[in-house]
Amino acid sequence: MLKDKTALVTGSTSGIGLGIARALAAQGANVMLNGFGDRGEIERARADMERSFNVRVMHHAANLMHATEIYEMVEWTCAQLGPVDILVNNAGIQFTSPVEEFPRDKWDAIIGTNLSAAFHTIHDALPFMQRNKWGRIINIASVHGLVASVNKAAYVAAKHGLVGLTKVVALETAGSGITCNAICPGWVRTTLVEKQIEARALQAGVDIETAAEQLLMEKQPSHQFVTVEQVASLAAYLCSDAAAQITGASLTIDGGWTAQ
Ligand code: NAD
């Protein structure tokens, strides 16, 4: 379905991003990975994708806190794999604290990684899509792009901003063969959430699995985690021709969280 397309997936060295990269590669796209992590592990994931799906997969280690590194990554992707057709803004970080105690540097890091980086990648990659009259931009927001939770001032602000950015880009590209959508997952059990489960277990004096259950019971009516594969399938669907008229949407995949 995506044969010979070029996909750039930020934050794709683990979790949801890695799942999306694999799903797009499985559809035939050549993929530029991005993100931090152990060099050996990244290389294994990259080589495994190339072998399994018979596509080209590369990795660029741009730190998304720096606009110049983002520009270099987009240019390098186009030079190595062809003009970016699919851009998935997935990289994200979390930090929790009451707003009056929220460290200023954590605020800057979360807004930088979860929101500003998406502006810079879109700014740099969109002209390539416009030239080809085809493109898919997928912003991995969150239920926290639509509703709030305590102690997540920066994350909620960044994700609401990302949903707003999605709508503007959708309007500016409407009818041009390019779509821009946000995916808003509920709890997915990745490293980002595992840290929150561990903190909860410590605070409540319970074991990890009990803390995970409590986390789900509090917000996610299905009481089940969303899987990485489910989010990745939705991203792949948004890249299909069937989704050509879906643009500016914020698609929840949250076990009923935002229906409450
Ligand atoms: P994760 O921690 O497994 O993955 C985060 C990725 O981002 C990693 O590859 C990491 O290296 C990369 N990254 C972080 N800072 C970076 C930077 N400055 N430059 C480049 N790469 C950077 O987390 P995840 O749960 O897979 O999260 C992926 C996205 O999904 C995030 O935007 C997150 O907010 C969103 N999300 C996650 C959940 C969940 O429950 N896990 C729910 C809703 C939304």
Coordinates of C-alpha atoms and ligand atoms in Angstrom, one line a residue:
M1 CA 0.0 0.0 0.0
L2 CA 2.8 2.4 0.9
K3 CA 5.4 1.0 -1.5
D4 CA 8.2 3.6 -2.3
K5 CA 6.7 6.2 0.1
T6 CA 9.1 7.8 2.6
A7 CA 8.1 7.9 6.2
L8 CA 9.8 9.9 9.0
V9 CA 8.7 8.9 12.5
T10 CA 10.0 10.9 15.4
G11 CA 10.7 9.1 18.7
S12 CA 10.6 5.7 17.0
T13 CA 13.3 3.9 19.0
S14 CA 10.8 2.6 21.4
G15 CA 7.1 2.3 22.3
I16 CA 4.4 3.7 20.1
G17 CA 6.8 5.3 17.6
L18 CA 8.6 2.0 17.0
G19 CA 5.3 0.2 16.5
I20 CA 4.2 2.8 14.0
A21 CA 7.5 2.6 12.1
R22 CA 7.1 -1.2 11.9
A23 CA 3.5 -0.9 10.7
L24 CA 4.4 1.6 7.9
A25 CA 7.4 -0.5 6.9
A26 CA 5.1 -3.6 6.7
Q27 CA 3.0 -1.6 4.2
G28 CA 6.2 -1.1 2.1
A29 CA 7.3 2.4 3.2
N30 CA 11.0 3.2 3.6
V31 CA 11.4 4.6 7.1
M32 CA 13.6 7.1 8.9
L33 CA 13.8 6.3 12.5
N34 CA 14.6 8.9 15.1
G35 CA 15.1 8.9 18.9
F36 CA 17.5 8.1 21.7
G37 CA 18.6 4.8 23.0
D38 CA 21.3 2.1 23.0
R39 CA 23.1 2.1 19.7
G40 CA 23.1 -1.7 19.5
E41 CA 19.4 -2.0 20.2
I42 CA 18.5 0.7 17.6
E43 CA 20.7 -1.0 15.0
R44 CA 19.0 -4.4 15.7
A45 CA 15.5 -2.9 15.4
R46 CA 16.5 -1.1 12.2
A47 CA 18.1 -4.2 10.6
D48 CA 15.2 -6.4 11.6
M49 CA 12.7 -4.1 9.9
E50 CA 14.7 -4.0 6.7
R51 CA 14.9 -7.8 6.7
S52 CA 11.3 -8.5 7.7
F53 CA 9.7 -6.0 5.3
N54 CA 12.2 -5.7 2.5
V55 CA 12.4 -1.9 2.7
R56 CA 15.1 0.7 3.6
V57 CA 15.3 1.8 7.2
M58 CA 17.7 4.4 8.6
H59 CA 18.1 6.2 11.9
H60 CA 18.8 9.9 12.5
A61 CA 19.6 10.9 16.1
A62 CA 18.4 14.5 16.0
N63 CA 17.5 15.9 19.3
L64 CA 14.1 17.4 18.7
M65 CA 14.8 20.2 21.2
H66 CA 16.9 21.9 18.5
A67 CA 15.3 23.2 15.3
T68 CA 18.6 23.1 13.4
E69 CA 18.9 19.3 14.1
I70 CA 15.3 18.8 12.9
Y71 CA 16.0 20.7 9.7
E72 CA 19.1 18.5 9.1
M73 CA 17.1 15.3 9.8
V74 CA 14.3 16.3 7.3
E75 CA 16.9 17.2 4.6
W76 CA 18.9 14.0 5.2
T77 CA 15.8 11.9 5.1
C78 CA 14.9 13.4 1.7
A79 CA 18.4 13.0 0.4
Q80 CA 18.7 9.4 1.5
L81 CA 15.2 7.9 1.1
G82 CA 13.4 10.4 -1.1
P83 CA 11.0 13.4 -0.3
V84 CA 9.1 12.9 3.0
D85 CA 5.6 11.6 2.2
I86 CA 4.5 10.6 5.7
L87 CA 5.5 12.5 8.8
V88 CA 4.6 11.1 12.2
N89 CA 5.2 13.4 15.1
N90 CA 5.4 10.9 17.9
A91 CA 8.3 11.8 20.2
G92 CA 7.1 12.9 23.7
I93 CA 8.2 13.1 27.3
Q94 CA 6.3 13.4 30.6
F95 CA 6.8 14.9 34.0
T96 CA 4.3 15.3 36.8
S97 CA 4.1 17.9 39.5
P98 CA 1.6 20.4 40.8
V99 CA 1.8 23.6 38.7
E100 CA 3.2 25.9 41.4
E101 CA 6.1 23.4 41.9
F102 CA 6.6 22.5 38.2
P103 CA 10.3 23.0 37.3
R104 CA 10.7 25.6 34.6
D105 CA 13.2 23.5 32.7
K106 CA 10.8 20.6 32.6
W107 CA 8.1 22.9 31.2
D108 CA 10.5 24.0 28.4
A109 CA 11.5 20.4 27.7
I110 CA 8.0 19.1 27.4
I111 CA 6.7 22.0 25.3
G112 CA 9.8 21.7 23.1
T113 CA 9.6 18.0 22.5
N114 CA 5.9 17.4 22.5
L115 CA 4.8 20.6 20.7
S116 CA 7.4 22.8 19.1
A117 CA 9.2 19.9 17.5
A118 CA 6.0 19.1 15.6
F119 CA 5.8 22.7 14.3
H120 CA 9.5 22.5 13.1
T121 CA 9.1 19.1 11.4
I122 CA 5.9 20.2 9.6
H123 CA 7.5 23.5 8.6
D124 CA 10.4 21.7 7.1
A125 CA 8.7 18.6 5.5
L126 CA 5.5 20.1 4.2
P127 CA 7.0 21.8 1.1
F128 CA 8.1 18.3 -0.1
M129 CA 4.6 17.0 0.3
Q130 CA 3.2 20.1 -1.5
R131 CA 5.5 19.5 -4.4
N132 CA 4.2 15.8 -4.7
K133 CA 0.6 16.8 -4.1
W134 CA 0.4 13.9 -1.6
G135 CA 1.2 13.7 2.1
R136 CA 0.1 12.4 5.5
I137 CA 0.9 14.2 8.7
I138 CA 0.0 12.3 11.9
N139 CA 0.5 13.9 15.3
I140 CA 0.5 11.6 18.2
A141 CA -1.3 13.7 20.8
S142 CA -3.1 12.0 23.7
V143 CA -6.4 12.0 25.5
H144 CA -4.6 14.9 27.3
G145 CA -5.0 16.8 24.1
L146 CA -8.7 16.8 24.8
V147 CA -9.1 16.6 28.6
A148 CA -6.9 17.4 31.6
S149 CA -5.5 15.5 34.6
V150 CA -3.9 17.0 37.7
N151 CA -0.1 17.4 37.8
K152 CA 0.3 17.4 34.1
A153 CA 0.4 21.2 33.2
A154 CA 3.1 21.1 30.6
Y155 CA 1.9 17.8 29.0
V156 CA -1.7 18.8 28.8
A157 CA -0.8 22.2 27.4
A158 CA 1.5 20.7 24.8
K159 CA -1.0 18.1 23.7
H160 CA -3.9 20.6 23.5
G161 CA -1.5 22.8 21.4
L162 CA -0.7 19.8 19.2
V163 CA -4.4 19.2 18.5
G164 CA -4.7 22.9 17.6
L165 CA -1.7 22.8 15.3
T166 CA -3.2 19.7 13.7
K167 CA -6.4 21.7 12.8
V168 CA -4.6 24.6 11.4
V169 CA -2.4 22.5 9.2
A170 CA -5.4 20.5 8.0
L171 CA -7.2 23.7 7.0
E172 CA -4.1 25.1 5.2
T173 CA -3.6 21.8 3.2
A174 CA -7.3 20.9 2.6
G175 CA -7.9 19.6 -0.9
S176 CA -4.3 19.4 -1.8
G177 CA -3.8 15.6 -1.3
I178 CA -2.3 16.2 2.1
T179 CA -4.1 15.3 5.4
C180 CA -3.1 16.1 8.9
N181 CA -4.7 14.3 11.9
A182 CA -4.1 13.7 15.6
I183 CA -4.3 10.4 17.3
C184 CA -5.3 10.6 21.0
P185 CA -4.4 7.4 22.9
G186 CA -5.4 6.6 26.4
W187 CA -3.1 4.5 28.5
V188 CA -0.6 2.4 26.4
R189 CA 1.9 0.4 28.5
T190 CA 5.2 1.8 27.3
T191 CA 8.3 3.1 29.1
L192 CA 6.6 6.5 29.5
V193 CA 3.7 5.0 31.4
E194 CA 5.7 2.3 33.2
K195 CA 7.5 5.2 35.1
Q196 CA 4.1 6.5 36.2
I197 CA 3.0 3.0 37.3
E198 CA 6.3 2.6 39.3
A199 CA 5.8 6.0 41.0
R200 CA 2.2 5.0 41.9
A201 CA 3.3 1.6 43.3
L202 CA 5.8 3.3 45.5
Q203 CA 3.4 6.0 46.7
A204 CA 0.6 3.6 47.4
G205 CA 2.8 0.8 48.8
V206 CA 1.4 -1.8 46.3
D207 CA 3.0 -4.0 43.7
I208 CA 3.5 -3.0 40.1
E209 CA 0.5 -5.0 38.7
T210 CA -1.8 -3.6 41.4
A211 CA -0.7 -0.1 40.6
A212 CA -1.2 -0.7 36.8
E213 CA -4.8 -1.9 37.6
Q214 CA -5.5 1.1 39.7
L215 CA -4.2 3.4 37.0
L216 CA -6.6 1.9 34.5
M217 CA -9.6 1.8 36.9
E218 CA -9.2 5.5 37.6
K219 CA -9.5 6.8 33.9
Q220 CA -10.0 4.1 31.3
P221 CA -13.4 2.4 31.4
S222 CA -12.4 -0.6 29.4
H223 CA -9.9 -1.4 32.2
Q224 CA -7.5 -2.6 29.5
F225 CA -4.4 -1.0 28.1
V226 CA -4.5 0.2 24.5
T227 CA -1.8 -1.7 22.6
V228 CA 1.0 -0.2 20.5
E229 CA -0.2 -2.4 17.6
Q230 CA -3.7 -0.9 17.8
V231 CA -2.3 2.7 17.7
A232 CA 0.1 1.7 14.8
S233 CA -2.8 0.2 12.8
L234 CA -4.8 3.4 13.1
A235 CA -1.7 5.4 11.9
A236 CA -1.4 3.0 8.9
Y237 CA -5.1 3.4 8.1
L238 CA -4.7 7.2 8.1
C239 CA -2.0 6.8 5.4
S240 CA -4.4 4.8 3.2
D241 CA -6.5 6.2 0.3
A242 CA -9.6 5.2 2.3
A243 CA -8.7 8.0 4.8
A244 CA -8.1 10.7 2.2
Q245 CA -11.0 12.8 3.4
I246 CA -10.2 12.4 7.1
T247 CA -8.3 15.6 8.0
G248 CA -8.2 17.9 11.0
A249 CA -9.6 15.1 13.1
S250 CA -8.5 14.1 16.7
L251 CA -9.1 10.3 16.8
T252 CA -9.4 8.9 20.2
I253 CA -8.2 5.3 21.0
D254 CA -8.8 5.3 24.7
G255 CA -11.0 2.5 25.9
G256 CA -13.8 5.1 26.6
W257 CA -11.7 7.6 28.6
T258 CA -13.0 10.7 26.9
A259 CA -16.6 9.4 26.6
Q260 CA -17.1 10.1 30.3
Ligands
NAD1 P1 8.4 6.2 24.9 O1 9.1 6.8 26.1 O2 8.4 4.7 24.8 O3 9.0 6.8 23.5 C1 9.4 8.1 23.4 C2 10.3 8.3 22.2 O4 10.6 9.7 22.0 C3 11.6 7.5 22.4 O5 12.0 7.0 21.1 C4 12.6 8.6 22.8 O6 13.9 8.4 22.4 C5 12.0 9.8 21.9 N1 12.4 11.1 22.4 C6 12.2 11.7 23.6 N2 12.8 12.9 23.6 C7 13.4 13.1 22.4 C8 14.1 14.2 21.8 N3 14.4 15.3 22.5 N4 14.6 14.0 20.6 C9 14.3 12.9 19.9 N5 13.6 11.9 20.4 C10 13.1 12.0 21.6 O7 6.9 6.7 25.0 P2 5.6 6.3 24.3 O8 4.6 6.0 25.3 O9 5.8 5.4 23.1 O10 5.2 7.8 23.7 C11 5.1 8.1 22.3 C12 4.1 9.2 22.1 O11 2.8 8.8 22.5 C13 4.4 10.5 23.0 O12 4.1 11.6 22.3 C14 3.4 10.3 24.1 O13 3.0 11.6 24.7 C15 2.2 9.7 23.4 N6 1.2 9.1 24.2 C16 1.6 8.0 25.0 C17 0.6 7.4 25.8 C18 0.9 6.2 26.6 O14 0.0 5.8 27.4 N7 2.1 5.5 26.5 C19 -0.7 7.8 25.8 C20 -1.0 8.9 25.0 C21 -0.1 9.5 24.2

